[in-house]
Short mmCIF file of N, CA, C and O in Angstrom, two decimals:
data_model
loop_
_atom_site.label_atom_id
_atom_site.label_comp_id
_atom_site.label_asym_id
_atom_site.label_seq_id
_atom_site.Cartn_x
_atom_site.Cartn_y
_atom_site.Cartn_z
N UNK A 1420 -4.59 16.50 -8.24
CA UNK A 1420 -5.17 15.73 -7.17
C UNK A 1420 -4.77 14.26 -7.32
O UNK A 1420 -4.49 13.75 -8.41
N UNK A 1421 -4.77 13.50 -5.90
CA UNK A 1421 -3.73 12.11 -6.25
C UNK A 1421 -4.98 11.22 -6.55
O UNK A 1421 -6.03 11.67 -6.09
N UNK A 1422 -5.05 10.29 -7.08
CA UNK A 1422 -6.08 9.23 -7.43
C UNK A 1422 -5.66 7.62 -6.70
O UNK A 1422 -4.72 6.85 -6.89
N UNK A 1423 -6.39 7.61 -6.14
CA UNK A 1423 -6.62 7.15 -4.98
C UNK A 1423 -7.26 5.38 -5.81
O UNK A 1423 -8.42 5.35 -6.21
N UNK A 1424 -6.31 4.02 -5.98
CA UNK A 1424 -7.22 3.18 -6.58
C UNK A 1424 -7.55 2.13 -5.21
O UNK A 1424 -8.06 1.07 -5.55
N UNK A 1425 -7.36 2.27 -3.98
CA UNK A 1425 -7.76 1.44 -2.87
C UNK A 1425 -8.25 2.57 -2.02
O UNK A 1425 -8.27 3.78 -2.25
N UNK A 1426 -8.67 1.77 -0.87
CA UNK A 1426 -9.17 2.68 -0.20
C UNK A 1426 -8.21 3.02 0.86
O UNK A 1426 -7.61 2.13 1.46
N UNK A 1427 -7.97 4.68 1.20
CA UNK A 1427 -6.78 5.10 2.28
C UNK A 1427 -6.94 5.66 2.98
O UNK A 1427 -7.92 6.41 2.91
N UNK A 1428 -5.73 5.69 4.61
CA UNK A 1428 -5.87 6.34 5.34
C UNK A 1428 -5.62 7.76 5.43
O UNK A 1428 -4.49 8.25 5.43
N UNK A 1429 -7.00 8.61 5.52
CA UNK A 1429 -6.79 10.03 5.34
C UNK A 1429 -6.24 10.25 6.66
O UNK A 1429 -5.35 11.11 6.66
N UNK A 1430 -6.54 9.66 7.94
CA UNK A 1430 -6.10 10.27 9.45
C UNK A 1430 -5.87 9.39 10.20
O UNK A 1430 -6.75 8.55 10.44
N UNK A 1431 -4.39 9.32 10.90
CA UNK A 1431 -4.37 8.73 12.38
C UNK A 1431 -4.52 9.38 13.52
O UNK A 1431 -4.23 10.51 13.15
N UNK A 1432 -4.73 9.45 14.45
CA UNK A 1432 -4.66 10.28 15.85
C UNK A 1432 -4.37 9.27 16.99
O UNK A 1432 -5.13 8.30 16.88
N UNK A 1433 -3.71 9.19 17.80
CA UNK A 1433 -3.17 8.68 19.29
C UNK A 1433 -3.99 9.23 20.16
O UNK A 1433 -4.24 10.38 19.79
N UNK A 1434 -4.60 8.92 21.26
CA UNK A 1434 -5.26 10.36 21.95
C UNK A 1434 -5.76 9.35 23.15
O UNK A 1434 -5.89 8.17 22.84
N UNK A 1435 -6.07 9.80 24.68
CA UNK A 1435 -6.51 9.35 25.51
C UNK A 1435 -7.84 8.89 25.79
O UNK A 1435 -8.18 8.38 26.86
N UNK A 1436 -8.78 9.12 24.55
CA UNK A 1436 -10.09 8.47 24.37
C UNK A 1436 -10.91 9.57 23.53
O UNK A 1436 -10.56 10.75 23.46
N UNK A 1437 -12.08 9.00 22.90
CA UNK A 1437 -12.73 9.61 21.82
C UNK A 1437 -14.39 9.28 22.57
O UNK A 1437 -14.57 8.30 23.30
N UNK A 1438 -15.15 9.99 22.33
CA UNK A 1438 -16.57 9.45 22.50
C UNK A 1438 -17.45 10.51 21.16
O UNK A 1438 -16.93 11.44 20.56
N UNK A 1439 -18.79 10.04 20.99
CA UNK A 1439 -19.36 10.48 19.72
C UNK A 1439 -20.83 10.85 20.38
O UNK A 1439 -21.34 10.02 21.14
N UNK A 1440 -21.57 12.17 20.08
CA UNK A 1440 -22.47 12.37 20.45
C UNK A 1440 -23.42 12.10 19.33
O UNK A 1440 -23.23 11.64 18.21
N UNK A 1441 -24.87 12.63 20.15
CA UNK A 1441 -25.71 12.05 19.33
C UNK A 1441 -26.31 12.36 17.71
O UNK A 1441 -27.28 11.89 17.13
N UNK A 1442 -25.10 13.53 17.20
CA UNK A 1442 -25.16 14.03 16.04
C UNK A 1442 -24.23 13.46 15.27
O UNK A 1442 -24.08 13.85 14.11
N UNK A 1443 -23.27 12.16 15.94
CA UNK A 1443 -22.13 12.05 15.14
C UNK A 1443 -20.68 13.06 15.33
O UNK A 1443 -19.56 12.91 14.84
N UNK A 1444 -21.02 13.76 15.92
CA UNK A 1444 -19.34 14.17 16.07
C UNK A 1444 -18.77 13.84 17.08
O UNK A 1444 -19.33 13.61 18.15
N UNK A 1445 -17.09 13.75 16.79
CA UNK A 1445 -16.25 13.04 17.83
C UNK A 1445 -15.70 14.32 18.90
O UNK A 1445 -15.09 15.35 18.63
N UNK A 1446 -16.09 13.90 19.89
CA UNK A 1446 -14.39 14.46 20.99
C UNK A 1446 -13.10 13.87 20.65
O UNK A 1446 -12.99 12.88 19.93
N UNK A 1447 -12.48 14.28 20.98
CA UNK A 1447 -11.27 13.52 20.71
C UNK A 1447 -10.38 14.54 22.28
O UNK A 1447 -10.24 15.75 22.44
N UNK A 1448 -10.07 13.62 22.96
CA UNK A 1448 -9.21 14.32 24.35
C UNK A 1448 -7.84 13.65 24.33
O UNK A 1448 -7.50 12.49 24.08
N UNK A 1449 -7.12 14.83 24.70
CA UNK A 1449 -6.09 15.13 25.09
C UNK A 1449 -5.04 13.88 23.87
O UNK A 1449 -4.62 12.76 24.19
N UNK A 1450 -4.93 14.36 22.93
CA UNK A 1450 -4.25 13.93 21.59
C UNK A 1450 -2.78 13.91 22.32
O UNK A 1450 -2.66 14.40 23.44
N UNK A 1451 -1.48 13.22 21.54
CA UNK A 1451 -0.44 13.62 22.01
C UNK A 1451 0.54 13.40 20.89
O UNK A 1451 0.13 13.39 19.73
N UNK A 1452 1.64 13.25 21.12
CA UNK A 1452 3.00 12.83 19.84
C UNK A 1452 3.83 12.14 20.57
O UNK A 1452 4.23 11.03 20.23
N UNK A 1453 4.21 12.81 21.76
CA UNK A 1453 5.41 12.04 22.92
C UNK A 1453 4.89 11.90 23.95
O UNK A 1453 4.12 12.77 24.34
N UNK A 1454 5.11 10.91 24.62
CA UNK A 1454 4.46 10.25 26.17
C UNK A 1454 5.60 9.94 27.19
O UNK A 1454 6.56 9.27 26.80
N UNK A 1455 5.55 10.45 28.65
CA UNK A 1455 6.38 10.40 29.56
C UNK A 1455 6.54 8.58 30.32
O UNK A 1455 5.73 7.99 31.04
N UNK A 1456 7.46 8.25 29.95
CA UNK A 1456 7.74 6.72 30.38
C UNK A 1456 7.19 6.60 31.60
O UNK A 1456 6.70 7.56 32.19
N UNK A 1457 7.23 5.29 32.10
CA UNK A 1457 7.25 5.00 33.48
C UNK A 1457 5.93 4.20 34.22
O UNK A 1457 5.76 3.79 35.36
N UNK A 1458 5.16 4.19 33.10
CA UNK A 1458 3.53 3.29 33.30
C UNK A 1458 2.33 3.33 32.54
O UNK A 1458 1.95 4.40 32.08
N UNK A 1459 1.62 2.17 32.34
CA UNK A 1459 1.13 1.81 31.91
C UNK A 1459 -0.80 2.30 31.88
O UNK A 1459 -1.39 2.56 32.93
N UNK A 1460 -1.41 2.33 30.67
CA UNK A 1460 -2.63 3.28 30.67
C UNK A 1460 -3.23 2.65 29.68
O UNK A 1460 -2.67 1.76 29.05
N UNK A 1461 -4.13 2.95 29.51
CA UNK A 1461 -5.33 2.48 27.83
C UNK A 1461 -4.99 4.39 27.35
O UNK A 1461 -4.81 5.44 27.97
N UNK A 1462 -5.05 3.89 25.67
CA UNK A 1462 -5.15 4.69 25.04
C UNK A 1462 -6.21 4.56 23.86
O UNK A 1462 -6.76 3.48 23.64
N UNK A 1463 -6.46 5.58 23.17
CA UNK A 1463 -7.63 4.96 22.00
C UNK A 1463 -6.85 5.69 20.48
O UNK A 1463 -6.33 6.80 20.36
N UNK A 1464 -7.00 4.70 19.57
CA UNK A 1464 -6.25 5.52 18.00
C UNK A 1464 -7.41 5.31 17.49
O UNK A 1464 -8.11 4.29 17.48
N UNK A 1465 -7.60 6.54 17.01
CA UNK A 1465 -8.79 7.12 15.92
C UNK A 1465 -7.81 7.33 14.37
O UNK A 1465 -6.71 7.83 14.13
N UNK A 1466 -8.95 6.61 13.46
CA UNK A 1466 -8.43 6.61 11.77
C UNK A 1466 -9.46 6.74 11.48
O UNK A 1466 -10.50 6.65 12.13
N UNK A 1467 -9.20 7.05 10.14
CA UNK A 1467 -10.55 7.77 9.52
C UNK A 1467 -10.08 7.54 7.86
O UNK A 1467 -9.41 8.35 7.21
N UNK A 1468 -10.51 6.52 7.46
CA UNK A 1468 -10.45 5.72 6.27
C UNK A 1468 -11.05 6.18 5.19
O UNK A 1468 -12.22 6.29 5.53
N UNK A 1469 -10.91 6.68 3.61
CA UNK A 1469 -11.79 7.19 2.81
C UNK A 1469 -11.67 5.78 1.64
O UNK A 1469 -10.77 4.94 1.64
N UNK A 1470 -12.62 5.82 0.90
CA UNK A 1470 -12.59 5.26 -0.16
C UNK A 1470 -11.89 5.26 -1.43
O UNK A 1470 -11.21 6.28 -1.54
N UNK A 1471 -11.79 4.41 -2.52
CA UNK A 1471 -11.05 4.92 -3.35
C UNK A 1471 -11.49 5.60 -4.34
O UNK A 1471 -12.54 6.00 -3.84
N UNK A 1472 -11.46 6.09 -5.55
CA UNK A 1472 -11.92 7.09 -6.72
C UNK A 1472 -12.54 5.99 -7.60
O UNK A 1472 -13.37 6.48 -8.36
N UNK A 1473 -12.43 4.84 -7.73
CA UNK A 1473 -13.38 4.12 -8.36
C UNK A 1473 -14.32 3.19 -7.48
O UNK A 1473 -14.11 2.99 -6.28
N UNK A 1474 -15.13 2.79 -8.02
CA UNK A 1474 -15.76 1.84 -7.47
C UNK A 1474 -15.45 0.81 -7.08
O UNK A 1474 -15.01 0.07 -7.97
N UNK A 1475 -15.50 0.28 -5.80
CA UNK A 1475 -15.49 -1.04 -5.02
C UNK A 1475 -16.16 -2.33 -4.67
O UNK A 1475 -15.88 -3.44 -4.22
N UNK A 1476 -17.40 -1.50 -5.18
CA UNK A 1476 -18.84 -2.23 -4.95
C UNK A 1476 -19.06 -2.85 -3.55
O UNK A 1476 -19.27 -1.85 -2.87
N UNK A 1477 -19.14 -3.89 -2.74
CA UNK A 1477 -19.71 -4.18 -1.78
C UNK A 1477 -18.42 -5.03 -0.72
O UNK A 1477 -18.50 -5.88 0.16
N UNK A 1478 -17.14 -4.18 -1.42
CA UNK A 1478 -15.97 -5.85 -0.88
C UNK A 1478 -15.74 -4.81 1.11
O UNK A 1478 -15.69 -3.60 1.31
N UNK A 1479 -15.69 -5.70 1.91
CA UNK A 1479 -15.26 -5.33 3.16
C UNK A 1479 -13.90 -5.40 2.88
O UNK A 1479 -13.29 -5.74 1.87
N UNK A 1480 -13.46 -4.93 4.21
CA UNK A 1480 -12.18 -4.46 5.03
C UNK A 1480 -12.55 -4.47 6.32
O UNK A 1480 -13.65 -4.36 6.87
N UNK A 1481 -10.97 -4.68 6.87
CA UNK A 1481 -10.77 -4.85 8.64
C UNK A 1481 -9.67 -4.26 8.81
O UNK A 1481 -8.93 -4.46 7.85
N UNK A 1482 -9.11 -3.46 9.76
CA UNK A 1482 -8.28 -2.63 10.27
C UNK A 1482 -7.57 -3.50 11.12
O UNK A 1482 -8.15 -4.43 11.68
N UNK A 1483 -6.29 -3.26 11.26
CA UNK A 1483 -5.59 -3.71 12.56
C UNK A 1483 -4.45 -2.91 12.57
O UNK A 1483 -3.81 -2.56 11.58
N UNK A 1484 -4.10 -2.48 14.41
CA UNK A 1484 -3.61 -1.66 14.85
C UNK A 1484 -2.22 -2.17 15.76
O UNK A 1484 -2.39 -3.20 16.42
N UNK A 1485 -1.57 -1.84 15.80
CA UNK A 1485 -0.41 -2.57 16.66
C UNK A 1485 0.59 -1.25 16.84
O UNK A 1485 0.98 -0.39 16.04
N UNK A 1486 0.89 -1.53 18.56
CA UNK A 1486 2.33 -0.66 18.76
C UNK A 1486 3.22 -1.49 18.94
O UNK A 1486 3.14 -2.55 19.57
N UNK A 1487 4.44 -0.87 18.19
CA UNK A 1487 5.48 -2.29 18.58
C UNK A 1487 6.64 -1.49 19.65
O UNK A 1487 6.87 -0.30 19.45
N UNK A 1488 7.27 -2.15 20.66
CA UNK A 1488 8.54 -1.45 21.30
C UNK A 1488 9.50 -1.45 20.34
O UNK A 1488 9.56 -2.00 19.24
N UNK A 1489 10.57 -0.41 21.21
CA UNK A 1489 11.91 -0.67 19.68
C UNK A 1489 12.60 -2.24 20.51
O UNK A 1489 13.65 -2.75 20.12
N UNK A 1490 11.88 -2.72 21.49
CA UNK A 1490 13.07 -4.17 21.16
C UNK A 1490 12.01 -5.34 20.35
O UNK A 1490 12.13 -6.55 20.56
N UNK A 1491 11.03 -4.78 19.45
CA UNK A 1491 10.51 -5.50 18.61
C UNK A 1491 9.30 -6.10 19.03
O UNK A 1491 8.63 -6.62 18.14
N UNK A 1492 8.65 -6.16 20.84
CA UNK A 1492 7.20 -6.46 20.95
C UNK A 1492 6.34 -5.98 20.97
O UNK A 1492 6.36 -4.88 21.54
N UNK A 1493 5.11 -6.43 20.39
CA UNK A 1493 3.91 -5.84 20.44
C UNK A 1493 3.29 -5.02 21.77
O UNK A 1493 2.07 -5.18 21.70
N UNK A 1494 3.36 -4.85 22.02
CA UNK A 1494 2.76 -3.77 23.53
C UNK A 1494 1.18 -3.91 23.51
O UNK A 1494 0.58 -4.45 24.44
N UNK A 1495 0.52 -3.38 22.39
CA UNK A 1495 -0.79 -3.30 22.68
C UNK A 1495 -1.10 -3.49 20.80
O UNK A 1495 -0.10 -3.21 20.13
N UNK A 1496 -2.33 -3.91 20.01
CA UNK A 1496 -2.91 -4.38 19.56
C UNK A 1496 -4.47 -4.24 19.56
O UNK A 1496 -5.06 -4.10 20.63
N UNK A 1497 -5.18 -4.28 18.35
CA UNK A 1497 -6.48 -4.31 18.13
C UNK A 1497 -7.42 -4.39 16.73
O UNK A 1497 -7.02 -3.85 15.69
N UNK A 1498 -8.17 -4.81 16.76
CA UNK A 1498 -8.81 -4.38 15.19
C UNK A 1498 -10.03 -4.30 15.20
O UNK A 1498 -10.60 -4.67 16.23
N UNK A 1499 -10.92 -3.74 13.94
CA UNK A 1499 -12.41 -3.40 13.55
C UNK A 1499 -12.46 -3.38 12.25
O UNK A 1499 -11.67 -2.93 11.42
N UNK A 1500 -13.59 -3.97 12.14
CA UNK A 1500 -14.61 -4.48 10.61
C UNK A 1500 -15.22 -5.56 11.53
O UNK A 1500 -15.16 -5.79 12.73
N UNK A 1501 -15.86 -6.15 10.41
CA UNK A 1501 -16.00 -5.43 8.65
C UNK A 1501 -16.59 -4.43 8.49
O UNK A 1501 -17.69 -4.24 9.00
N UNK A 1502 -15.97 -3.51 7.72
CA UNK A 1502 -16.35 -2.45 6.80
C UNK A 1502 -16.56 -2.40 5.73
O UNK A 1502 -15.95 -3.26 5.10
N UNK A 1503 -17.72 -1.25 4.66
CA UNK A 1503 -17.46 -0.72 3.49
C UNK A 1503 -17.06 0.47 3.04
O UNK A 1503 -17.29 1.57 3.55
N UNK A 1504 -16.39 0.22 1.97
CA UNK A 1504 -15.97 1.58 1.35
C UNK A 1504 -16.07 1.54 0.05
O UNK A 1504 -15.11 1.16 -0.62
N UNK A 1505 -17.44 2.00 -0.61
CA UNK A 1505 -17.64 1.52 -1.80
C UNK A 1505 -17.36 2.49 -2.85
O UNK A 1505 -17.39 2.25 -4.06
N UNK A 1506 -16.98 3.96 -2.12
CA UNK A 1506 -16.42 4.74 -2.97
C UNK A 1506 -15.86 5.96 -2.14
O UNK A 1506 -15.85 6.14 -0.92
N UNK A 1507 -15.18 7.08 -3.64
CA UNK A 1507 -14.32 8.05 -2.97
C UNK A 1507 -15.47 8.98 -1.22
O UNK A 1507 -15.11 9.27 -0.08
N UNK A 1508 -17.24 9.12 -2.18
CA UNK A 1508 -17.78 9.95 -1.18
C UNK A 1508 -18.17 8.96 0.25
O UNK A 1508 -19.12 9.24 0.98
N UNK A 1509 -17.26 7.77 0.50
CA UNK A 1509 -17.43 6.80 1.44
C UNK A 1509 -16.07 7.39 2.64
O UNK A 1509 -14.91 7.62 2.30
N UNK A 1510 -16.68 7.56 4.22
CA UNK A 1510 -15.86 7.66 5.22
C UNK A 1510 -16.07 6.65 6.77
O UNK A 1510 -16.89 6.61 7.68
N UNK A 1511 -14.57 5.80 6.34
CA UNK A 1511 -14.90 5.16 8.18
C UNK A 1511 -14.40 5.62 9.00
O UNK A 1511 -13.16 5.58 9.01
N UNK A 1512 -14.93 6.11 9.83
CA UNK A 1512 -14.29 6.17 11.40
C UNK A 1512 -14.48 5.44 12.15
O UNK A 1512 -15.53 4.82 12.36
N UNK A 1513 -13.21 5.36 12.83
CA UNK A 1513 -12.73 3.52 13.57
C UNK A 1513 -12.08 4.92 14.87
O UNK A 1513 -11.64 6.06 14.76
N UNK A 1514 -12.35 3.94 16.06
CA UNK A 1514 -11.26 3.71 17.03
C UNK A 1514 -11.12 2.55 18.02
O UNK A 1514 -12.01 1.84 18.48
N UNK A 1515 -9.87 2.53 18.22
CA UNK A 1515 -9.62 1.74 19.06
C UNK A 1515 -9.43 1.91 20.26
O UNK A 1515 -9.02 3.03 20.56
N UNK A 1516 -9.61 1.12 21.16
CA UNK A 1516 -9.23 1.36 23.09
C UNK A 1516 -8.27 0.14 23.25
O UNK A 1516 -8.58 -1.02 23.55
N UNK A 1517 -6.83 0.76 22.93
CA UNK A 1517 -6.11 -0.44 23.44
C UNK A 1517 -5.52 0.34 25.35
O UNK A 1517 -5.25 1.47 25.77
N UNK A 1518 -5.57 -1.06 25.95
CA UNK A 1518 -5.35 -1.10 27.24
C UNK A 1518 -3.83 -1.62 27.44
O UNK A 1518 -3.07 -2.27 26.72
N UNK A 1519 -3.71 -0.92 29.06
CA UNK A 1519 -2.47 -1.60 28.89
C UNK A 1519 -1.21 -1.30 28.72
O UNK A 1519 -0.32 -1.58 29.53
N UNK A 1520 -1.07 -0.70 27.66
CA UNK A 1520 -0.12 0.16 26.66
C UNK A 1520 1.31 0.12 27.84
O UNK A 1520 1.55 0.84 28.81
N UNK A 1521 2.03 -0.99 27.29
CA UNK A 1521 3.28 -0.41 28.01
C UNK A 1521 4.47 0.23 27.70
O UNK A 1521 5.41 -0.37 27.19
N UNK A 1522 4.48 1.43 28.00
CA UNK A 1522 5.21 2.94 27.56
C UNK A 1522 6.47 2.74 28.51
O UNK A 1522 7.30 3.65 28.54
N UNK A 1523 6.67 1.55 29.34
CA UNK A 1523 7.68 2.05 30.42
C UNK A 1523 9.23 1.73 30.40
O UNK A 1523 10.13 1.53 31.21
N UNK A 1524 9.00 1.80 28.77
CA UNK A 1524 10.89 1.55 28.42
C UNK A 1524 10.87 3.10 27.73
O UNK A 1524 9.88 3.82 27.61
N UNK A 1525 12.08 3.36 27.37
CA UNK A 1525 12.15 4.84 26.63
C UNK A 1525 12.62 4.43 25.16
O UNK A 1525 13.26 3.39 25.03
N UNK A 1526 12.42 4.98 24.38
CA UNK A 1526 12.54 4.81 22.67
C UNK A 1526 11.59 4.98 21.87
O UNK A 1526 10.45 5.36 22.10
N UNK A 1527 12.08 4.69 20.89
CA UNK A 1527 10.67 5.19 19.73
C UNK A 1527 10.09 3.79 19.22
O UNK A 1527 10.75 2.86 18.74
N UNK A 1528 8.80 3.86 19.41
CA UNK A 1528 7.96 2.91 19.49
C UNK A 1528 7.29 2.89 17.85
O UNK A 1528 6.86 3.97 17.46
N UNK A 1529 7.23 2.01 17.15
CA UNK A 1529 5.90 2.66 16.19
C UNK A 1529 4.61 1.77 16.02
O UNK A 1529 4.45 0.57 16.24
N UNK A 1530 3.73 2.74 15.54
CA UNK A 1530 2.13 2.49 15.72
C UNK A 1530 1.97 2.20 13.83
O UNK A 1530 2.14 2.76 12.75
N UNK A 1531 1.55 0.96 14.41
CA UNK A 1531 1.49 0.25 12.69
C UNK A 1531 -0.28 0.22 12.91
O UNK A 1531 -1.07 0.03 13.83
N UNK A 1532 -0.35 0.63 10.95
CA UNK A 1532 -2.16 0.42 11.14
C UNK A 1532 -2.26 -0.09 9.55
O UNK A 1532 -1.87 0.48 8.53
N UNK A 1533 -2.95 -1.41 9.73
CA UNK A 1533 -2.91 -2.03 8.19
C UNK A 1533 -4.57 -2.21 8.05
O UNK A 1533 -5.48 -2.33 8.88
N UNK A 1534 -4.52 -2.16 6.66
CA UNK A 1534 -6.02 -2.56 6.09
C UNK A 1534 -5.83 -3.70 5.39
O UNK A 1534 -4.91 -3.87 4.59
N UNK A 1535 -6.94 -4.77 5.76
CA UNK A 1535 -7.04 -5.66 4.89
C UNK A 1535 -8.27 -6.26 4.64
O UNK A 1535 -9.17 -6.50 5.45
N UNK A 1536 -8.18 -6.62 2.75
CA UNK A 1536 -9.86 -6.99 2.58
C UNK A 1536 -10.37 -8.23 3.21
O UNK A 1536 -10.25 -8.50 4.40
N UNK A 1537 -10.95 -8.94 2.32
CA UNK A 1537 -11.93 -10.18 2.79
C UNK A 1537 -11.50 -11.42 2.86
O UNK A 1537 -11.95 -12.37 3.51
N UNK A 1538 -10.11 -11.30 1.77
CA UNK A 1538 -9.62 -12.26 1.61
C UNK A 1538 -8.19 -12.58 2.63
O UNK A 1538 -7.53 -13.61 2.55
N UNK A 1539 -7.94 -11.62 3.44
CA UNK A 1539 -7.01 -11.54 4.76
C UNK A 1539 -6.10 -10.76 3.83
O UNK A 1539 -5.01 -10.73 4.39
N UNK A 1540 -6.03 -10.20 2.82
CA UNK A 1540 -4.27 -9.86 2.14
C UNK A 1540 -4.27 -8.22 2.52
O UNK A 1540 -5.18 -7.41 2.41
N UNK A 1541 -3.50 -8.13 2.79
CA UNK A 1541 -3.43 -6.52 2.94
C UNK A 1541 -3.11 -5.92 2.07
O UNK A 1541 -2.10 -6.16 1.41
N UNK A 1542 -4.11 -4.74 1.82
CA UNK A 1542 -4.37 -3.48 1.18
C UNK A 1542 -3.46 -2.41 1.18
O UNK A 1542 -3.03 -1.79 0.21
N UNK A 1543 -3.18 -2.24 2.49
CA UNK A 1543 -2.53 -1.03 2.77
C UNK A 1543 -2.14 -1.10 4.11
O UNK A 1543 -2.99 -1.46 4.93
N UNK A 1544 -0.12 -0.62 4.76
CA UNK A 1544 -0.04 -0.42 5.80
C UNK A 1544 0.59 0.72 5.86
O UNK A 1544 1.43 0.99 5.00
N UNK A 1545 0.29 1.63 6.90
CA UNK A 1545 0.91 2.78 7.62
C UNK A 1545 1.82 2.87 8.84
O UNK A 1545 1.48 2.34 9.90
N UNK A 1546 2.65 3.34 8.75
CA UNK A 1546 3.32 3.60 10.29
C UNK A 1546 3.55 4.48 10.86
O UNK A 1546 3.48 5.20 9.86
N UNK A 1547 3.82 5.30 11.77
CA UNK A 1547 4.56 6.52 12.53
C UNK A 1547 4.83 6.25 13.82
O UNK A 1547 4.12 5.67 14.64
N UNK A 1548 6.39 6.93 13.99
CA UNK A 1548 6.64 6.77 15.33
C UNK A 1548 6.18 7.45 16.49
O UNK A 1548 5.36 8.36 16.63
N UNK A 1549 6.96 6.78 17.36
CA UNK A 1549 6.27 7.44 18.50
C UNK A 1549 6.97 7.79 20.07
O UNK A 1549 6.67 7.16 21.09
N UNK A 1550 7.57 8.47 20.05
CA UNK A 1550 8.53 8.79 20.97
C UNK A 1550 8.35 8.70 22.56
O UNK A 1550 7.66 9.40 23.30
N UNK A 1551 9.15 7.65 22.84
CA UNK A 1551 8.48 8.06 24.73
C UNK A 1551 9.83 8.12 25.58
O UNK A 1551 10.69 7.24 25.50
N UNK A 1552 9.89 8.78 26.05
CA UNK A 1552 11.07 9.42 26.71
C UNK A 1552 10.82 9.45 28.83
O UNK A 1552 11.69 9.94 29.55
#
């Protein structure tokens, strides 16, 4: 099993919006991988952050989310915290509603998602692409 000394992203998801009922569980609608060019929409990215295997004690974190085009601009953008994650049995679920989203060039886009603590330095970044054709 991997040992985990920050806290990481167990899940990204892309998806057309999330809502949470009153027990805590998510919908999550109409998820995707590739998106048909040609206009512009809000989308929401759901992550789901675990803690690390040791203790953290009380330090926050803030998420930030960014799609970039392949000619290098940001398209859409967002973030959430502060958070804790004071250990491994610790889970955040975050999403975002970025608006906007402009899909209407074709190429592979990627969806950057960084963590960073209190002190602004980042922890941890992720990427995956994202194909729009």
């Amino acid at each position: 099993m991997e040992q985990h000394n920050t806290p990481y992203l167990q899940s990204a998801l892309l998806c057309e919006g999330v809502t949470t009922d009153a027990n805590g569980r998510h919908n999550i609608y109409n998820e995707f991988s590739q998106y048909t060019m040609g206009y512009s929409q809000q989308f929401t990215l759901l992550t789901i952050w675990r803690g690390a295997d040791s203790d953290s004690s009380e330090e926050e974190y803030k998420e930030k989310t960014e799609i970039i085009a392949p000619d290098g601009r940001v398209v859409a953008s967002g973030e959430n915290g502060p958070f804790a994650l004071k250990d491994s049995t610790y889970r955040q679920v975050n999403s975002i509603l970025l608006e906007d989203v402009d899909f209407t060039h074709d190429g592979t886009y990627d969806v950057r998602i960084s963590l960073f603590n209190a002190n602004n330095s980042i922890v941890s970044t992720h990427g995956f692409p994202l194909i729009v054709v």
